[in-house]
PDB file of C-alpha atoms in Angstrom:
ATOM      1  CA  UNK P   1      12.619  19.627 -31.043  1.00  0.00           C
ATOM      2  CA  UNK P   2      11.335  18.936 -34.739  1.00  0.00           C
ATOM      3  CA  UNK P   3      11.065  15.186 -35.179  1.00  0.00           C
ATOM      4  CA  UNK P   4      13.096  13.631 -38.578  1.00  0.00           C
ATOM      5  CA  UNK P   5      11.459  10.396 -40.141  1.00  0.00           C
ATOM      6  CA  UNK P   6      12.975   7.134 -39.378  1.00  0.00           C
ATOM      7  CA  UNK P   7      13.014   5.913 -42.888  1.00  0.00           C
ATOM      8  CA  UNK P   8      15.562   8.390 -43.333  1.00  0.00           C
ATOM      9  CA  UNK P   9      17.695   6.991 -40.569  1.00  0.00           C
ATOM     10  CA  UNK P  10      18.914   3.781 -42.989  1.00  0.00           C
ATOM     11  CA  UNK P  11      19.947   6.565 -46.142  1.00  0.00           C
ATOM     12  CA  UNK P  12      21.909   8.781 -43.830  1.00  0.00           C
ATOM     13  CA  UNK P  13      23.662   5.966 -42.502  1.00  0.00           C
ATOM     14  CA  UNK P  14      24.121   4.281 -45.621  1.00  0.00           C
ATOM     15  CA  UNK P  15      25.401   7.875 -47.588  1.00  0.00           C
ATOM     16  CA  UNK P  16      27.601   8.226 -44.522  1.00  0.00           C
ATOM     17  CA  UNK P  17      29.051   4.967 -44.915  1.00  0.00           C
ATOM     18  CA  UNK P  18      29.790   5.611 -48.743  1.00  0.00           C
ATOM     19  CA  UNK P  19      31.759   9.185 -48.199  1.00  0.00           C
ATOM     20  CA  UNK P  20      33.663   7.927 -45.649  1.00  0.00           C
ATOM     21  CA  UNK P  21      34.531   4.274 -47.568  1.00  0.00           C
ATOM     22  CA  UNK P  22      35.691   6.546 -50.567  1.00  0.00           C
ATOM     23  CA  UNK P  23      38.955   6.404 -51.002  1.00  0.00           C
ATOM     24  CA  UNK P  24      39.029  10.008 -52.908  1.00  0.00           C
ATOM     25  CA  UNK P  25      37.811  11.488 -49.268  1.00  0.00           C
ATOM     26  CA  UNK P  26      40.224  14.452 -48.113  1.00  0.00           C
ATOM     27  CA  UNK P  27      39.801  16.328 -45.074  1.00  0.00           C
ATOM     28  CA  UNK P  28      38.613  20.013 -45.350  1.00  0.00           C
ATOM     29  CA  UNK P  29      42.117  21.304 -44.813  1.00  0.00           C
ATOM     30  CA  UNK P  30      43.243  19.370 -48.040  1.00  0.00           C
ATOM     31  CA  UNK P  31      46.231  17.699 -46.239  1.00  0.00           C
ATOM     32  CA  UNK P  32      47.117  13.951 -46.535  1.00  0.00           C
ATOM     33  CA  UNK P  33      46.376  12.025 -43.138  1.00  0.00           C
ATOM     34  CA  UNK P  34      47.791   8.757 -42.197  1.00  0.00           C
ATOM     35  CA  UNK P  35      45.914   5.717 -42.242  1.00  0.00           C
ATOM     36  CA  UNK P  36      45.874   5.672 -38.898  1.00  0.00           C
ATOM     37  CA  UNK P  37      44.393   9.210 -38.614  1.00  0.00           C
ATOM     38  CA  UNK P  38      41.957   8.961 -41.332  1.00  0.00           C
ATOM     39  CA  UNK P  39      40.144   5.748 -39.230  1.00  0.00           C
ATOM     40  CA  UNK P  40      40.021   7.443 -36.405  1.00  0.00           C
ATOM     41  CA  UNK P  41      38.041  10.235 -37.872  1.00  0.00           C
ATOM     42  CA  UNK P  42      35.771   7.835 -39.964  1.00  0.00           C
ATOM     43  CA  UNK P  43      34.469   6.393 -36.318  1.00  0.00           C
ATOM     44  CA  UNK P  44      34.300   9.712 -34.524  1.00  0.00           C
ATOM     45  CA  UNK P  45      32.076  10.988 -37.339  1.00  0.00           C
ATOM     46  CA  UNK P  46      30.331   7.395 -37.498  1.00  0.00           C
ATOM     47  CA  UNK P  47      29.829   7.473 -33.759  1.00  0.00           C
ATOM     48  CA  UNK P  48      28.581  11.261 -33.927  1.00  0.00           C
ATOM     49  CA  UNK P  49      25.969  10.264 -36.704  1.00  0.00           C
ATOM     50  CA  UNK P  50      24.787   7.417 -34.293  1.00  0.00           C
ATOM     51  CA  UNK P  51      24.136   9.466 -31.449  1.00  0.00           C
ATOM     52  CA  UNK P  52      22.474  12.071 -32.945  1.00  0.00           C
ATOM     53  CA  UNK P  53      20.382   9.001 -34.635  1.00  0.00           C
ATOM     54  CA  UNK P  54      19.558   7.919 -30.873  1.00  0.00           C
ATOM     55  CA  UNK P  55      18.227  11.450 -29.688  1.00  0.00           C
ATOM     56  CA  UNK P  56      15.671  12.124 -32.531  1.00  0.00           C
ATOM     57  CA  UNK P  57      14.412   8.447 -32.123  1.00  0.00           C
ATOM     58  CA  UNK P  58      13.976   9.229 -28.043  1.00  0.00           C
ATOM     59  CA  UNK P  59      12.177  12.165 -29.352  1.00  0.00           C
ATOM     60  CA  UNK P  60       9.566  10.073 -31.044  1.00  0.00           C
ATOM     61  CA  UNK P  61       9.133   7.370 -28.876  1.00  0.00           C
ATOM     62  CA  UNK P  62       6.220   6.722 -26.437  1.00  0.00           C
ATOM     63  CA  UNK P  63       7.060   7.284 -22.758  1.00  0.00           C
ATOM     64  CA  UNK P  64       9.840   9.332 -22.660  1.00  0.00           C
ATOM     65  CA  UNK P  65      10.502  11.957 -20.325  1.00  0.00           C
ATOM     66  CA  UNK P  66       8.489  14.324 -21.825  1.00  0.00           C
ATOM     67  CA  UNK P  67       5.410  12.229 -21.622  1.00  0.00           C
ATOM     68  CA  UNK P  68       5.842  11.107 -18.031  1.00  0.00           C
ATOM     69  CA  UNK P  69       3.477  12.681 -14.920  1.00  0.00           C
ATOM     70  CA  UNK P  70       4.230  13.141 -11.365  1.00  0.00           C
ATOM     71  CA  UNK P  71       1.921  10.277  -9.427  1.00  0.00           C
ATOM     72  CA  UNK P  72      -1.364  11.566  -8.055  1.00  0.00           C
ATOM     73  CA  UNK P  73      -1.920  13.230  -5.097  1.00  0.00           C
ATOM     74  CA  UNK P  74      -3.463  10.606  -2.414  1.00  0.00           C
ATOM     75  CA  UNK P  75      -6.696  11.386  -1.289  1.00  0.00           C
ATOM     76  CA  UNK P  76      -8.525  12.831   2.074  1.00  0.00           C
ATOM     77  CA  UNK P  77      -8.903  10.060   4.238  1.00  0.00           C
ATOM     78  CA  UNK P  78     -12.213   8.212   3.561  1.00  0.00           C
ATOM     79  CA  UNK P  79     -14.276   5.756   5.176  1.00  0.00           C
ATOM     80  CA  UNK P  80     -13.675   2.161   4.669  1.00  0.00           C
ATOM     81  CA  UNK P  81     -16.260   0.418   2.607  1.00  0.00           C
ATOM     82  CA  UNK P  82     -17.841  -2.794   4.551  1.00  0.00           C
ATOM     83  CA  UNK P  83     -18.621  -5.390   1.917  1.00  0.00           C
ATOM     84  CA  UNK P  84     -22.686  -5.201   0.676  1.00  0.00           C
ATOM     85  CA  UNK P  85     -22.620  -2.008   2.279  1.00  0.00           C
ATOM     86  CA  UNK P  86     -20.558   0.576   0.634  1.00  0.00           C
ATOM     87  CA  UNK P  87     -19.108   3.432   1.991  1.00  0.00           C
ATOM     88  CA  UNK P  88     -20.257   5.158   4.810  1.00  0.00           C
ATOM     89  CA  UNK P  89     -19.836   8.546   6.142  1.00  0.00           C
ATOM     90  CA  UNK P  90     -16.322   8.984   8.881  1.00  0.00           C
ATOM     91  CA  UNK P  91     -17.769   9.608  12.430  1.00  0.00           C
ATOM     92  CA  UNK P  92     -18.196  12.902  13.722  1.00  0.00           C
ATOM     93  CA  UNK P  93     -17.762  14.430  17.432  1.00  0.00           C
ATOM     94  CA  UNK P  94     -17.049  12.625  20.804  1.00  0.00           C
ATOM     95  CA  UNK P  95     -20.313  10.410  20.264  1.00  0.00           C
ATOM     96  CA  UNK P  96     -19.522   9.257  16.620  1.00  0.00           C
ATOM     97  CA  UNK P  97     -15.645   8.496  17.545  1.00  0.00           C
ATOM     98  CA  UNK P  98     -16.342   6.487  20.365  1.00  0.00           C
ATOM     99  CA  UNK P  99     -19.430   5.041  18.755  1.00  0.00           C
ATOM    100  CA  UNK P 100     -16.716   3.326  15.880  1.00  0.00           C
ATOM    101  CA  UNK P 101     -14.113   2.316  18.660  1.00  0.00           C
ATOM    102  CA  UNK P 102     -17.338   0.677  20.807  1.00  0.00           C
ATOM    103  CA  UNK P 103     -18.080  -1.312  17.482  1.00  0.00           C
ATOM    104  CA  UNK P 104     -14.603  -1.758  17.100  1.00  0.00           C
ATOM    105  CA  UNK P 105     -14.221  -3.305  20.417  1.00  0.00           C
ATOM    106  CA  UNK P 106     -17.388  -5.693  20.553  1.00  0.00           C
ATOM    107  CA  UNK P 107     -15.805  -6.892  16.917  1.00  0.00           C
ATOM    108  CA  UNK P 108     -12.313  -8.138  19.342  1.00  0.00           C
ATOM    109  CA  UNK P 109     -14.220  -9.872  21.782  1.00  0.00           C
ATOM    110  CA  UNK P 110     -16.761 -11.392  19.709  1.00  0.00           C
ATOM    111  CA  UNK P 111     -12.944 -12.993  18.186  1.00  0.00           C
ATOM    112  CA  UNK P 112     -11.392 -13.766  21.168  1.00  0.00           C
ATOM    113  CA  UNK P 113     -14.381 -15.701  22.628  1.00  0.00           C
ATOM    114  CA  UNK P 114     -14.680 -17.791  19.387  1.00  0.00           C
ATOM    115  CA  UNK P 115     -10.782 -18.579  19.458  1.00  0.00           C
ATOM    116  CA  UNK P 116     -10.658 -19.476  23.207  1.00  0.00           C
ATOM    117  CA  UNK P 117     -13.707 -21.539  22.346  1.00  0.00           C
ATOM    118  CA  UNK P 118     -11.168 -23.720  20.327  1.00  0.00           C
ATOM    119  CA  UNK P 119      -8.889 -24.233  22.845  1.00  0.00           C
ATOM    120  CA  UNK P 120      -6.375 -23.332  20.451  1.00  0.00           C
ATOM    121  CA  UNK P 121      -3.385 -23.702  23.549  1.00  0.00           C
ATOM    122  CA  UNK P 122      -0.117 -21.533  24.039  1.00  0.00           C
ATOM    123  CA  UNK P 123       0.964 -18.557  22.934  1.00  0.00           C
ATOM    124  CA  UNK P 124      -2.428 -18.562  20.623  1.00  0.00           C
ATOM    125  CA  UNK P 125      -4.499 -18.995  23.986  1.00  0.00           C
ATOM    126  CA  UNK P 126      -2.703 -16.674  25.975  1.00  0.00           C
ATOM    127  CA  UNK P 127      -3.015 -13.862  22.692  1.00  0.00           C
ATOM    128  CA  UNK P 128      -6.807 -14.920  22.949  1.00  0.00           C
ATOM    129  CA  UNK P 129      -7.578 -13.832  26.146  1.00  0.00           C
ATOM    130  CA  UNK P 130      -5.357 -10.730  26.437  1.00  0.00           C
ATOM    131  CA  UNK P 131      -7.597  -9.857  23.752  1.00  0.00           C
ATOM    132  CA  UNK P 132     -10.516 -10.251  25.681  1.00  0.00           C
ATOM    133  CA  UNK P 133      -9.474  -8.818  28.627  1.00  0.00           C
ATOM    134  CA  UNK P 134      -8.202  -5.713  27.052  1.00  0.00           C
ATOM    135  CA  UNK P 135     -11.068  -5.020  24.629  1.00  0.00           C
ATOM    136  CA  UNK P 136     -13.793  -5.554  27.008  1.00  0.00           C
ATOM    137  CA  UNK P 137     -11.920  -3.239  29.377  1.00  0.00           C
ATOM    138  CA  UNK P 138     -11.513  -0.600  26.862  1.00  0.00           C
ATOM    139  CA  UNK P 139     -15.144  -0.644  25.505  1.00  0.00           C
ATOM    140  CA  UNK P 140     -16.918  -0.160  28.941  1.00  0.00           C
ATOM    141  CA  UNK P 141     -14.702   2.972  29.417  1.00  0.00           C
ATOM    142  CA  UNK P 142     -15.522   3.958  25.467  1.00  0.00           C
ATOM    143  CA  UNK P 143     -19.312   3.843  26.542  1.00  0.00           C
ATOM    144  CA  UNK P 144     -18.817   5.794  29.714  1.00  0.00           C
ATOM    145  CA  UNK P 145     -17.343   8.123  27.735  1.00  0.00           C
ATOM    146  CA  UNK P 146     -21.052   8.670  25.539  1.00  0.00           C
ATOM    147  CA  UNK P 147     -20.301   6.471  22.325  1.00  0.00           C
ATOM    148  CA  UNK P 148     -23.509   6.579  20.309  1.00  0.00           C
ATOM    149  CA  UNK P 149     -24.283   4.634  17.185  1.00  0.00           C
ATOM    150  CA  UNK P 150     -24.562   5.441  13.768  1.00  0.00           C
ATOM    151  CA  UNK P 151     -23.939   3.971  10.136  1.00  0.00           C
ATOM    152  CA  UNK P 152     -20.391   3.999  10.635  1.00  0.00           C
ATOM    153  CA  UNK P 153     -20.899   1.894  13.769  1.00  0.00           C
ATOM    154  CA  UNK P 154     -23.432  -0.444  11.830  1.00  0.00           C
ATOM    155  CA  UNK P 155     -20.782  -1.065   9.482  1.00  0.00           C
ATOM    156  CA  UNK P 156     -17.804  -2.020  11.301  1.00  0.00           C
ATOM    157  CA  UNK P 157     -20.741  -4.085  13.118  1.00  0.00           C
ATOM    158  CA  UNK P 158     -21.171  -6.072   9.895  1.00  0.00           C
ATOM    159  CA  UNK P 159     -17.389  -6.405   9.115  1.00  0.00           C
ATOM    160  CA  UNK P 160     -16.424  -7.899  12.491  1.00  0.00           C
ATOM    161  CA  UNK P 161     -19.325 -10.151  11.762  1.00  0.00           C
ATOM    162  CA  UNK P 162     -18.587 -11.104   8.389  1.00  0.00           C
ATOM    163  CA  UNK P 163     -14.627 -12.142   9.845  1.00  0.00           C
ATOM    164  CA  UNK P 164     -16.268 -14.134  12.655  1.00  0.00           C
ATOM    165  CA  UNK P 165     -18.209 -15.912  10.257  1.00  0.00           C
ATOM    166  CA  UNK P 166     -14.860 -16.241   7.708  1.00  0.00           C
ATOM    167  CA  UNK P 167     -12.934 -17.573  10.893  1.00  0.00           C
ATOM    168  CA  UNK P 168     -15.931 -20.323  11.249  1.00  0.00           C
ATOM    169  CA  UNK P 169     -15.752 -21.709   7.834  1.00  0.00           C
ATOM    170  CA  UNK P 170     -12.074 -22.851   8.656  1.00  0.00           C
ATOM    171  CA  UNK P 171     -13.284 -25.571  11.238  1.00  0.00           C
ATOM    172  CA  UNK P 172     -14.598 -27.179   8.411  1.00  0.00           C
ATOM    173  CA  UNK P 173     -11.479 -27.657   6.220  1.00  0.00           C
ATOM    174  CA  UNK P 174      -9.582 -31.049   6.715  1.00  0.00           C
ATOM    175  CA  UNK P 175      -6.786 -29.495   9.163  1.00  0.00           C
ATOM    176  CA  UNK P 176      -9.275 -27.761  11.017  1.00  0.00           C
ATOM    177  CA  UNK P 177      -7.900 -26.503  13.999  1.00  0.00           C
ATOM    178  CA  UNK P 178      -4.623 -25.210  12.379  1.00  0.00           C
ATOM    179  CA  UNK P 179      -6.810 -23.594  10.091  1.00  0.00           C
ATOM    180  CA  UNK P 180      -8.457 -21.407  12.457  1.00  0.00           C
ATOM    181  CA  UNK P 181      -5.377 -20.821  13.924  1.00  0.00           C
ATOM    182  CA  UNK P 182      -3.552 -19.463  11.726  1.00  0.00           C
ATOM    183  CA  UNK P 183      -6.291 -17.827  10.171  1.00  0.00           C
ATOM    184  CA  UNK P 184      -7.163 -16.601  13.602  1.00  0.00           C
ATOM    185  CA  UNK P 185      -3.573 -14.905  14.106  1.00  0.00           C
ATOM    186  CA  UNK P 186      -3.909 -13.180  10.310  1.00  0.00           C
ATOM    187  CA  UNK P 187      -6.703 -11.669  11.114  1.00  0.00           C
ATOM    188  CA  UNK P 188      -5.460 -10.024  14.096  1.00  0.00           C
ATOM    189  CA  UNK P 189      -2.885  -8.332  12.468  1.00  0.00           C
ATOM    190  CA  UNK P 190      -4.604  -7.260   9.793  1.00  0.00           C
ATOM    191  CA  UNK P 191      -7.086  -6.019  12.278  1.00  0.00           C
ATOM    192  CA  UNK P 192      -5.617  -4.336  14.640  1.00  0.00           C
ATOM    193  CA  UNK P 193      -3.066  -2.546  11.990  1.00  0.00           C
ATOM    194  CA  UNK P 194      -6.944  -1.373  10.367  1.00  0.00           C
ATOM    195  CA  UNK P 195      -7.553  -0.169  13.874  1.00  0.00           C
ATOM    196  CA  UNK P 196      -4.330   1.966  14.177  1.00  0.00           C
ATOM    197  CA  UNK P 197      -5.450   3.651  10.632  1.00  0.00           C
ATOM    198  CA  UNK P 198      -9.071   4.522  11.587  1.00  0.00           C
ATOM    199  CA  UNK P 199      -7.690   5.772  14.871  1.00  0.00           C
ATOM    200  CA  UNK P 200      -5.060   8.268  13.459  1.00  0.00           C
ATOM    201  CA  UNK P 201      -7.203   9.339   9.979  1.00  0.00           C
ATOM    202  CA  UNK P 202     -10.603   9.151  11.702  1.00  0.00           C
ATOM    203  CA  UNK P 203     -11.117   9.147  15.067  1.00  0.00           C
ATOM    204  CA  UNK P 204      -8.858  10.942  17.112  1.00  0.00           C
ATOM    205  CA  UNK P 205      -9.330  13.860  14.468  1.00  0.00           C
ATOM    206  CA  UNK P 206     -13.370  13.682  15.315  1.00  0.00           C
ATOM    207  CA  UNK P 207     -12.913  13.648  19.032  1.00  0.00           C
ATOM    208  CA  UNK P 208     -13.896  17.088  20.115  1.00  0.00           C
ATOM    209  CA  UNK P 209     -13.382  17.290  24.070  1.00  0.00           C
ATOM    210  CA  UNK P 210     -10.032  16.609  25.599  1.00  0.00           C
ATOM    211  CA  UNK P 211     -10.807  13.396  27.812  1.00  0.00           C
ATOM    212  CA  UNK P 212     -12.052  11.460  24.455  1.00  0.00           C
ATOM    213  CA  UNK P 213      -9.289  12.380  23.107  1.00  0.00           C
ATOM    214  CA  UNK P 214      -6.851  11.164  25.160  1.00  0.00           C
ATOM    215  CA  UNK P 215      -9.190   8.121  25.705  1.00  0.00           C
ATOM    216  CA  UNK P 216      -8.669   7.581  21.828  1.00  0.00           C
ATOM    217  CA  UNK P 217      -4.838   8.037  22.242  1.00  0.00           C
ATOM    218  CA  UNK P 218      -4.209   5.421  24.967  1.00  0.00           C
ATOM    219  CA  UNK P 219      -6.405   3.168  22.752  1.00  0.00           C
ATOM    220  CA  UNK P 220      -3.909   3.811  20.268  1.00  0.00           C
ATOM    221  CA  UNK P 221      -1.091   2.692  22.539  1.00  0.00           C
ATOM    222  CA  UNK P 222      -2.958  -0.396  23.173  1.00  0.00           C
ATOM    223  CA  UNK P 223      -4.034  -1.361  19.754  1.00  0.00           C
ATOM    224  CA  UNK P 224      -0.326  -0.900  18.813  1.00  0.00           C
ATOM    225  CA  UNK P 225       0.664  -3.155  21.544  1.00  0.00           C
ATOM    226  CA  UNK P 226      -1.770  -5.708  20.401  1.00  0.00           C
ATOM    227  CA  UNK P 227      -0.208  -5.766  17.213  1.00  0.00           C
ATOM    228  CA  UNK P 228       3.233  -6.113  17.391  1.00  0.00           C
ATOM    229  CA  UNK P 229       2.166  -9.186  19.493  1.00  0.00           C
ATOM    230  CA  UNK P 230      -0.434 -10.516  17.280  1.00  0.00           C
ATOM    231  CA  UNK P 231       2.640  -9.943  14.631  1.00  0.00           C
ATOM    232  CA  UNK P 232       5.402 -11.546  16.916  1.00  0.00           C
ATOM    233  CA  UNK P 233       2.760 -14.663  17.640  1.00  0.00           C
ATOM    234  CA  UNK P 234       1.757 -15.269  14.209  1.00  0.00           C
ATOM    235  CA  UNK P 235       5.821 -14.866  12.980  1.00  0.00           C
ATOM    236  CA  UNK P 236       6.995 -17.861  15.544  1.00  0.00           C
ATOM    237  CA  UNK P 237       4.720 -20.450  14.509  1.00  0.00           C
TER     238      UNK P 237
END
């Protein structure tokens, strides 16, 4: 489409304006139209003029259609980066998979001893020490099973570190208590819904035999369990 100059736009408009104004105009035919007629030909020529106006100036502008791309492509799954750390490389056979879900697991207990530590009562308490129970459940069978460590491991190490510490800091704040609880409850969704994506991108993909596999997938159902609780606990308070 060849592209007109604006500053022409105005002269068009305005020459336009002064044919159809005259009152010498005739039609093409050379009859004599009534009133009536002669209007309504002014404003369907007026209105043509305008919307042919309106396409060359879409033409020009910046983000039109033309200039528009289809969003990028999301990326292979990568590892997440632990912060101080960076990234680190996704785990790798039986050993590697279970070695993450081990560190995974000693993060959840590490949390649920420090919440039922402060007593935190109810549904919070009860949440607490499923949590415990559960994870420490799950992690001897994940080191039955062969888990091994590695940088990956390290590094979820550090991140369930770095939230225990996080979680500690809120004892010190003037509500105290309610702090860490409700703190306490975020980070359990957020965690375990992190969980549920390392387990589907990561580590049920690495698993290489067909009992840590199906080891992985019941920790799935588990970890999804957790969740929607951790969700439905931290919703009613």
């Amino acid at each position: 489409m060849r592209h007109r100059s604006r500053s022409a736009a105005p002269l068009h408009l305005e020459q336009l304006s002064k044919l159809l104004g005259s009152r010498s105009y005739r039609p093409i035919d050379g009859r004599r139209h009534s009133p009536a007629s002669r209007t309504f030909m002014k404003l369907t020529l007026i209105a043509a003029s305008l919307l042919a106006m309106l396409s060359l100036s879409a033409c020009d502008r910046p983000g039109g259609d033309a200039s528009r791309t289809a969003p990028a492509v999301s990326p292979e799954p990568t590892a997440a980066p632990v912060s101080g750390t960076g990234a680190t490389e996704l785990a790798k056979g039986d050993g590697g998979a279970l070695g993450v879900l081990a560190a995974i697991d000693e993060n959840e207990i590490a949390l649920a001893k420090q919440a039922i530590a402060q007593d935190l009562g109810g549904a919070n308490d009860e949440f607490a020490k499923q949590m415990l129970h559960d994870h420490e459940a799950n992690l001897e069978k994940t080191k039955a099973l062969g888990a091994t460590d590695s940088p990956r491991a390290d590094a979820m190490r550090a991140k369930g570190k770095a939230a225990v510490d996080a979680l500690e800091k809120t004892l010190t704040l003037p509500d105290g208590k309610d702090a860490y609880r409700n703190a306490f409850m975020r980070t359990m969704v957020t965690d375990h819904a992190d969980t549920i994506k390392i387990l589907d991108a990561e580590l049920i993909p690495a698993a290489e035999t067909d009992p840590v596999k199906a080891h992985l997938e019941e920790t799935r159902r588990v970890v999804s369990a957790h969740f929607e609780r951790a969700h439905s606990v931290s919703s009613s308070r």
